[in-house]
mmCIF file of C-alpha atoms in Angstrom:
data_model
loop_
_atom_site.group_PDB
_atom_site.id
_atom_site.type_symbol
_atom_site.label_atom_id
_atom_site.label_comp_id
_atom_site.label_asym_id
_atom_site.label_seq_id
_atom_site.Cartn_x
_atom_site.Cartn_y
_atom_site.Cartn_z
ATOM 1 C CA UNK A 780 -23.780 -1.934 -7.946
ATOM 2 C CA UNK A 781 -20.775 0.241 -6.162
ATOM 3 C CA UNK A 782 -17.988 1.202 -8.538
ATOM 4 C CA UNK A 783 -14.812 1.311 -6.931
ATOM 5 C CA UNK A 784 -12.165 2.896 -9.314
ATOM 6 C CA UNK A 785 -8.725 2.760 -8.842
ATOM 7 C CA UNK A 786 -6.713 5.093 -11.246
ATOM 8 C CA UNK A 787 -3.863 2.580 -12.480
ATOM 9 C CA UNK A 788 -3.836 -1.252 -12.817
ATOM 10 C CA UNK A 789 0.196 -1.058 -13.214
ATOM 11 C CA UNK A 790 2.443 1.411 -11.896
ATOM 12 C CA UNK A 791 6.430 1.507 -12.333
ATOM 13 C CA UNK A 792 8.295 3.901 -10.234
ATOM 14 C CA UNK A 793 11.940 4.654 -9.083
ATOM 15 C CA UNK A 794 13.008 4.150 -5.438
ATOM 16 C CA UNK A 795 12.489 7.849 -3.598
ATOM 17 C CA UNK A 796 9.896 8.963 -5.990
ATOM 18 C CA UNK A 797 6.376 10.649 -4.567
ATOM 19 C CA UNK A 798 3.725 8.278 -5.748
ATOM 20 C CA UNK A 799 0.013 8.873 -5.846
ATOM 21 C CA UNK A 800 -2.781 6.096 -6.096
ATOM 22 C CA UNK A 801 -6.058 7.199 -6.526
ATOM 23 C CA UNK A 802 -9.482 5.740 -5.611
ATOM 24 C CA UNK A 803 -12.883 7.198 -6.250
ATOM 25 C CA UNK A 804 -16.190 5.476 -5.290
ATOM 26 C CA UNK A 805 -19.906 6.497 -6.829
ATOM 27 C CA UNK A 806 -22.031 5.309 -3.926
ATOM 28 C CA UNK A 807 -21.624 8.148 -1.346
ATOM 29 C CA UNK A 808 -19.687 5.574 0.898
ATOM 30 C CA UNK A 809 -18.672 7.293 4.372
ATOM 31 C CA UNK A 810 -15.790 4.774 4.849
ATOM 32 C CA UNK A 811 -12.784 3.965 2.846
ATOM 33 C CA UNK A 812 -9.608 1.761 3.040
ATOM 34 C CA UNK A 813 -6.517 1.271 1.510
ATOM 35 C CA UNK A 814 -4.939 -2.149 1.862
ATOM 36 C CA UNK A 815 -1.570 -3.948 0.702
ATOM 37 C CA UNK A 816 -1.500 -7.492 -0.216
ATOM 38 C CA UNK A 817 1.457 -9.531 -0.333
ATOM 39 C CA UNK A 818 1.874 -13.441 -0.884
ATOM 40 C CA UNK A 819 1.637 -14.951 2.686
ATOM 41 C CA UNK A 820 0.653 -12.268 4.399
ATOM 42 C CA UNK A 821 -2.936 -11.270 3.416
ATOM 43 C CA UNK A 822 -4.784 -8.130 3.070
ATOM 44 C CA UNK A 823 -3.023 -5.341 5.362
ATOM 45 C CA UNK A 824 -4.722 -2.357 6.576
ATOM 46 C CA UNK A 825 -2.686 0.940 5.781
ATOM 47 C CA UNK A 826 -4.984 3.923 6.233
ATOM 48 C CA UNK A 827 -8.989 4.197 6.418
ATOM 49 C CA UNK A 828 -11.028 7.180 6.557
ATOM 50 C CA UNK A 829 -14.522 7.471 7.927
ATOM 51 C CA UNK A 830 -15.402 11.062 6.651
ATOM 52 C CA UNK A 831 -14.194 13.629 4.384
ATOM 53 C CA UNK A 832 -10.688 14.657 5.712
ATOM 54 C CA UNK A 833 -10.504 12.167 8.433
ATOM 55 C CA UNK A 834 -8.057 9.649 8.651
ATOM 56 C CA UNK A 835 -6.844 6.905 10.877
ATOM 57 C CA UNK A 836 -3.924 4.581 11.090
ATOM 58 C CA UNK A 837 -4.275 1.087 9.990
ATOM 59 C CA UNK A 838 -2.188 -1.591 10.915
ATOM 60 C CA UNK A 839 1.035 -0.523 8.707
ATOM 61 C CA UNK A 840 0.958 3.147 7.870
ATOM 62 C CA UNK A 841 4.795 3.903 7.761
ATOM 63 C CA UNK A 842 6.047 5.218 4.748
ATOM 64 C CA UNK A 843 2.494 6.321 3.461
ATOM 65 C CA UNK A 844 0.123 8.844 3.924
ATOM 66 C CA UNK A 845 -3.690 9.670 2.896
ATOM 67 C CA UNK A 846 -5.802 12.388 1.654
ATOM 68 C CA UNK A 847 -9.317 12.786 1.383
ATOM 69 C CA UNK A 848 -10.422 15.931 0.582
ATOM 70 C CA UNK A 849 -13.872 14.843 -1.169
ATOM 71 C CA UNK A 850 -16.266 12.553 -0.112
ATOM 72 C CA UNK A 851 -15.700 10.008 -3.317
ATOM 73 C CA UNK A 852 -11.930 10.113 -3.202
ATOM 74 C CA UNK A 853 -9.415 8.554 -1.439
ATOM 75 C CA UNK A 854 -5.495 9.092 -2.229
ATOM 76 C CA UNK A 855 -2.712 6.822 -1.013
ATOM 77 C CA UNK A 856 0.758 8.826 -0.955
ATOM 78 C CA UNK A 857 4.490 7.160 -0.712
ATOM 79 C CA UNK A 858 6.171 9.672 0.147
ATOM 80 C CA UNK A 859 9.862 8.380 -0.643
ATOM 81 C CA UNK A 860 9.088 5.001 -2.602
ATOM 82 C CA UNK A 861 11.133 2.189 -1.556
ATOM 83 C CA UNK A 862 11.860 -1.125 -3.149
ATOM 84 C CA UNK A 863 10.067 -3.310 -0.089
ATOM 85 C CA UNK A 864 6.688 -0.929 -0.878
ATOM 86 C CA UNK A 865 6.379 -3.343 -4.162
ATOM 87 C CA UNK A 866 2.900 -4.705 -3.699
ATOM 88 C CA UNK A 867 -0.466 -4.894 -4.708
ATOM 89 C CA UNK A 868 -2.085 -2.268 -3.315
ATOM 90 C CA UNK A 869 -6.311 -2.572 -3.000
ATOM 91 C CA UNK A 870 -8.981 0.303 -2.185
ATOM 92 C CA UNK A 871 -12.216 -0.448 -0.708
ATOM 93 C CA UNK A 872 -15.308 1.279 0.331
ATOM 94 C CA UNK A 873 -18.129 0.802 2.883
ATOM 95 C CA UNK A 874 -21.335 2.477 3.549
ATOM 96 C CA UNK A 875 -21.749 3.934 7.476
ATOM 97 C CA UNK A 876 -22.692 1.830 10.137
ATOM 98 C CA UNK A 877 -21.722 -1.262 11.136
ATOM 99 C CA UNK A 878 -21.898 -4.781 9.534
ATOM 100 C CA UNK A 879 -20.958 -3.803 6.177
ATOM 101 C CA UNK A 880 -19.166 -5.599 3.520
ATOM 102 C CA UNK A 881 -16.074 -4.080 1.649
ATOM 103 C CA UNK A 882 -16.329 -3.579 -1.816
ATOM 104 C CA UNK A 883 -12.739 -3.296 -3.458
ATOM 105 C CA UNK A 884 -11.263 -1.615 -6.917
ATOM 106 C CA UNK A 885 -9.562 -3.784 -9.380
ATOM 107 C CA UNK A 886 -6.151 -3.175 -7.773
ATOM 108 C CA UNK A 887 -2.898 -1.556 -8.694
ATOM 109 C CA UNK A 888 0.204 -3.448 -8.894
ATOM 110 C CA UNK A 889 2.766 -1.438 -7.916
ATOM 111 C CA UNK A 890 6.602 -2.091 -8.743
ATOM 112 C CA UNK A 891 9.163 0.561 -7.225
ATOM 113 C CA UNK A 892 12.653 0.108 -8.932
ATOM 114 C CA UNK B 832 -3.988 -7.801 18.458
ATOM 115 C CA UNK B 833 -7.329 -9.122 16.423
ATOM 116 C CA UNK B 834 -6.599 -12.012 14.311
ATOM 117 C CA UNK B 835 -8.132 -14.200 11.975
ATOM 118 C CA UNK B 836 -6.448 -17.538 10.996
ATOM 119 C CA UNK B 837 -6.829 -19.601 8.109
ATOM 120 C CA UNK B 838 -5.241 -22.655 6.713
ATOM 121 C CA UNK B 839 -3.416 -21.615 3.533
ATOM 122 C CA UNK B 840 -3.791 -24.779 1.489
ATOM 123 C CA UNK B 841 -3.759 -25.867 -1.230
ATOM 124 C CA UNK B 842 -6.915 -27.523 -0.585
ATOM 125 C CA UNK B 843 -7.397 -29.905 -3.704
ATOM 126 C CA UNK B 844 -10.763 -31.678 -4.011
ATOM 127 C CA UNK B 845 -12.412 -33.230 -7.112
ATOM 128 C CA UNK B 846 -15.127 -32.009 -9.339
ATOM 129 C CA UNK B 847 -18.235 -32.432 -7.584
ATOM 130 C CA UNK B 848 -17.242 -32.727 -4.136
ATOM 131 C CA UNK B 849 -17.702 -30.473 -1.236
ATOM 132 C CA UNK B 850 -15.208 -28.211 -0.320
ATOM 133 C CA UNK B 851 -14.529 -27.073 3.129
ATOM 134 C CA UNK B 852 -12.828 -24.088 4.115
ATOM 135 C CA UNK B 853 -12.420 -23.214 8.113
ATOM 136 C CA UNK B 854 -11.285 -19.843 9.712
ATOM 137 C CA UNK B 855 -10.913 -19.385 13.339
ATOM 138 C CA UNK B 856 -11.214 -15.635 14.844
ATOM 139 C CA UNK B 857 -9.673 -14.239 18.050
ATOM 140 C CA UNK B 858 -11.872 -11.198 19.062
ATOM 141 C CA UNK B 859 -15.088 -12.996 20.904
ATOM 142 C CA UNK B 860 -16.948 -9.416 20.504
ATOM 143 C CA UNK B 861 -16.862 -9.829 16.760
ATOM 144 C CA UNK B 862 -20.434 -9.690 14.960
ATOM 145 C CA UNK B 863 -19.982 -9.676 11.239
ATOM 146 C CA UNK B 864 -18.476 -12.261 9.249
ATOM 147 C CA UNK B 865 -17.739 -12.423 6.067
ATOM 148 C CA UNK B 866 -16.377 -14.861 3.097
ATOM 149 C CA UNK B 867 -14.511 -13.234 -0.059
ATOM 150 C CA UNK B 868 -13.385 -14.980 -3.202
ATOM 151 C CA UNK B 869 -10.064 -13.959 -4.920
ATOM 152 C CA UNK B 870 -9.346 -14.888 -8.422
ATOM 153 C CA UNK B 871 -5.355 -14.598 -9.240
ATOM 154 C CA UNK B 872 -4.566 -11.048 -10.240
ATOM 155 C CA UNK B 873 -8.064 -9.906 -9.151
ATOM 156 C CA UNK B 874 -9.580 -7.935 -6.181
ATOM 157 C CA UNK B 875 -12.041 -9.797 -3.623
ATOM 158 C CA UNK B 876 -15.396 -10.485 -3.955
ATOM 159 C CA UNK B 877 -17.900 -11.141 -1.236
ATOM 160 C CA UNK B 878 -19.625 -14.362 -1.367
ATOM 161 C CA UNK B 879 -21.051 -14.771 1.618
ATOM 162 C CA UNK B 880 -21.887 -13.093 5.154
ATOM 163 C CA UNK B 881 -23.006 -14.210 8.242
ATOM 164 C CA UNK B 882 -23.948 -12.691 11.549
ATOM 165 C CA UNK B 883 -25.800 -15.160 13.781
ATOM 166 C CA UNK B 884 -25.113 -18.660 14.844
ATOM 167 C CA UNK B 885 -25.583 -21.208 12.592
ATOM 168 C CA UNK B 886 -26.211 -22.030 9.015
ATOM 169 C CA UNK B 887 -26.697 -19.592 6.212
ATOM 170 C CA UNK B 888 -27.409 -20.961 2.342
ATOM 171 C CA UNK B 889 -27.026 -19.488 -0.901
ATOM 172 C CA UNK B 890 -26.771 -21.442 -3.807
ATOM 173 C CA UNK B 891 -23.941 -23.986 -3.646
ATOM 174 C CA UNK B 892 -22.339 -22.219 -0.995
ATOM 175 C CA UNK B 893 -22.933 -22.604 2.961
ATOM 176 C CA UNK B 894 -21.662 -20.201 5.654
ATOM 177 C CA UNK B 895 -21.406 -21.772 9.492
ATOM 178 C CA UNK B 896 -20.869 -19.988 12.332
ATOM 179 C CA UNK B 897 -20.153 -20.968 16.121
ATOM 180 C CA UNK B 898 -19.039 -17.944 17.987
ATOM 181 C CA UNK B 899 -18.755 -20.005 21.189
ATOM 182 C CA UNK B 900 -15.788 -21.585 19.664
ATOM 183 C CA UNK B 901 -15.057 -18.410 17.647
ATOM 184 C CA UNK B 902 -15.037 -20.714 14.601
ATOM 185 C CA UNK B 903 -16.865 -19.645 10.938
ATOM 186 C CA UNK B 904 -16.370 -21.988 7.957
ATOM 187 C CA UNK B 905 -17.616 -22.067 4.339
ATOM 188 C CA UNK B 906 -18.906 -25.120 2.588
ATOM 189 C CA UNK B 907 -18.872 -25.512 -1.317
ATOM 190 C CA UNK B 908 -20.994 -28.121 -2.687
ATOM 191 C CA UNK B 909 -20.943 -29.872 -6.129
ATOM 192 C CA UNK B 910 -17.384 -28.025 -6.407
ATOM 193 C CA UNK B 911 -16.464 -27.019 -9.824
ATOM 194 C CA UNK B 912 -13.228 -25.866 -11.406
ATOM 195 C CA UNK B 913 -14.359 -21.936 -11.491
ATOM 196 C CA UNK B 914 -14.286 -22.628 -7.888
ATOM 197 C CA UNK B 915 -10.782 -22.653 -7.874
ATOM 198 C CA UNK B 916 -9.625 -19.473 -6.161
ATOM 199 C CA UNK B 917 -8.096 -18.333 -2.877
ATOM 200 C CA UNK B 918 -11.056 -17.486 -0.370
ATOM 201 C CA UNK B 919 -10.475 -14.700 2.334
ATOM 202 C CA UNK B 920 -12.189 -15.101 5.856
ATOM 203 C CA UNK B 921 -12.902 -11.601 6.937
ATOM 204 C CA UNK B 922 -14.280 -10.719 10.693
ATOM 205 C CA UNK B 923 -15.470 -7.211 11.548
ATOM 206 C CA UNK B 924 -13.461 -5.062 13.798
ATOM 207 C CA UNK B 925 -15.243 -2.115 14.462
ATOM 208 C CA UNK B 926 -14.700 0.158 11.719
ATOM 209 C CA UNK B 927 -12.143 -1.948 10.248
ATOM 210 C CA UNK B 928 -12.418 -5.665 8.803
ATOM 211 C CA UNK B 929 -9.854 -7.945 9.963
ATOM 212 C CA UNK B 930 -9.091 -10.579 7.088
ATOM 213 C CA UNK B 931 -7.277 -13.977 7.253
ATOM 214 C CA UNK B 932 -4.464 -14.750 4.560
ATOM 215 C CA UNK B 933 -6.525 -16.835 2.614
ATOM 216 C CA UNK B 934 -7.139 -20.739 1.699
ATOM 217 C CA UNK B 935 -6.123 -21.353 -1.764
ATOM 218 C CA UNK B 936 -8.526 -24.091 -3.437
ATOM 219 C CA UNK B 937 -8.125 -26.012 -6.413
ATOM 220 C CA UNK B 938 -10.862 -27.925 -7.971
ATOM 221 C CA UNK B 939 -9.975 -30.940 -10.090
ATOM 222 C CA UNK B 940 -11.834 -31.657 -13.303
#
């Protein structure tokens, strides 16, 4: 089974801090994704990457950046955390090619105070 | 913008009944369709996928796809309290997957 591991289940940070969320997958997947999930809004794509050092903006990239230095690791960075970034963050991966389902990590519930 | 629409619910059914969850999508070129189940506080898990028009059955679950109507549904037969969760419809959109906001299902014992 694919294992997608997110570094923290719960995280509390203060406004203005730089926050790093880490995600590692163990199945050599080409594609990796970061979503945030808020009640009533569903899953919204922040950024995705289809190869090492490649990144593409999703639907809500503002206030975020990403890094993919190694194939198995995809990091989400909140450059200067704000309270409206309090949310559940989900990392996912898929193999290369079309028509692939997403494999999700357990999620990180981030609170910005 | 590509969209996936679901009724947010909650949908409440008695134990043993059939639960019917529906989803419409806007991109006529979409080829792959997925249903995920998400328990409260957990991450989504894949339960069904369908690529061709018609029905696809897996145990108590049946996915139905009608590309002409841009409609996909999930039927859960003999619903159990353990099926109580939010069900997310997802549609392939190139590299990305477009998710609906989900339908909450309650199965009453």
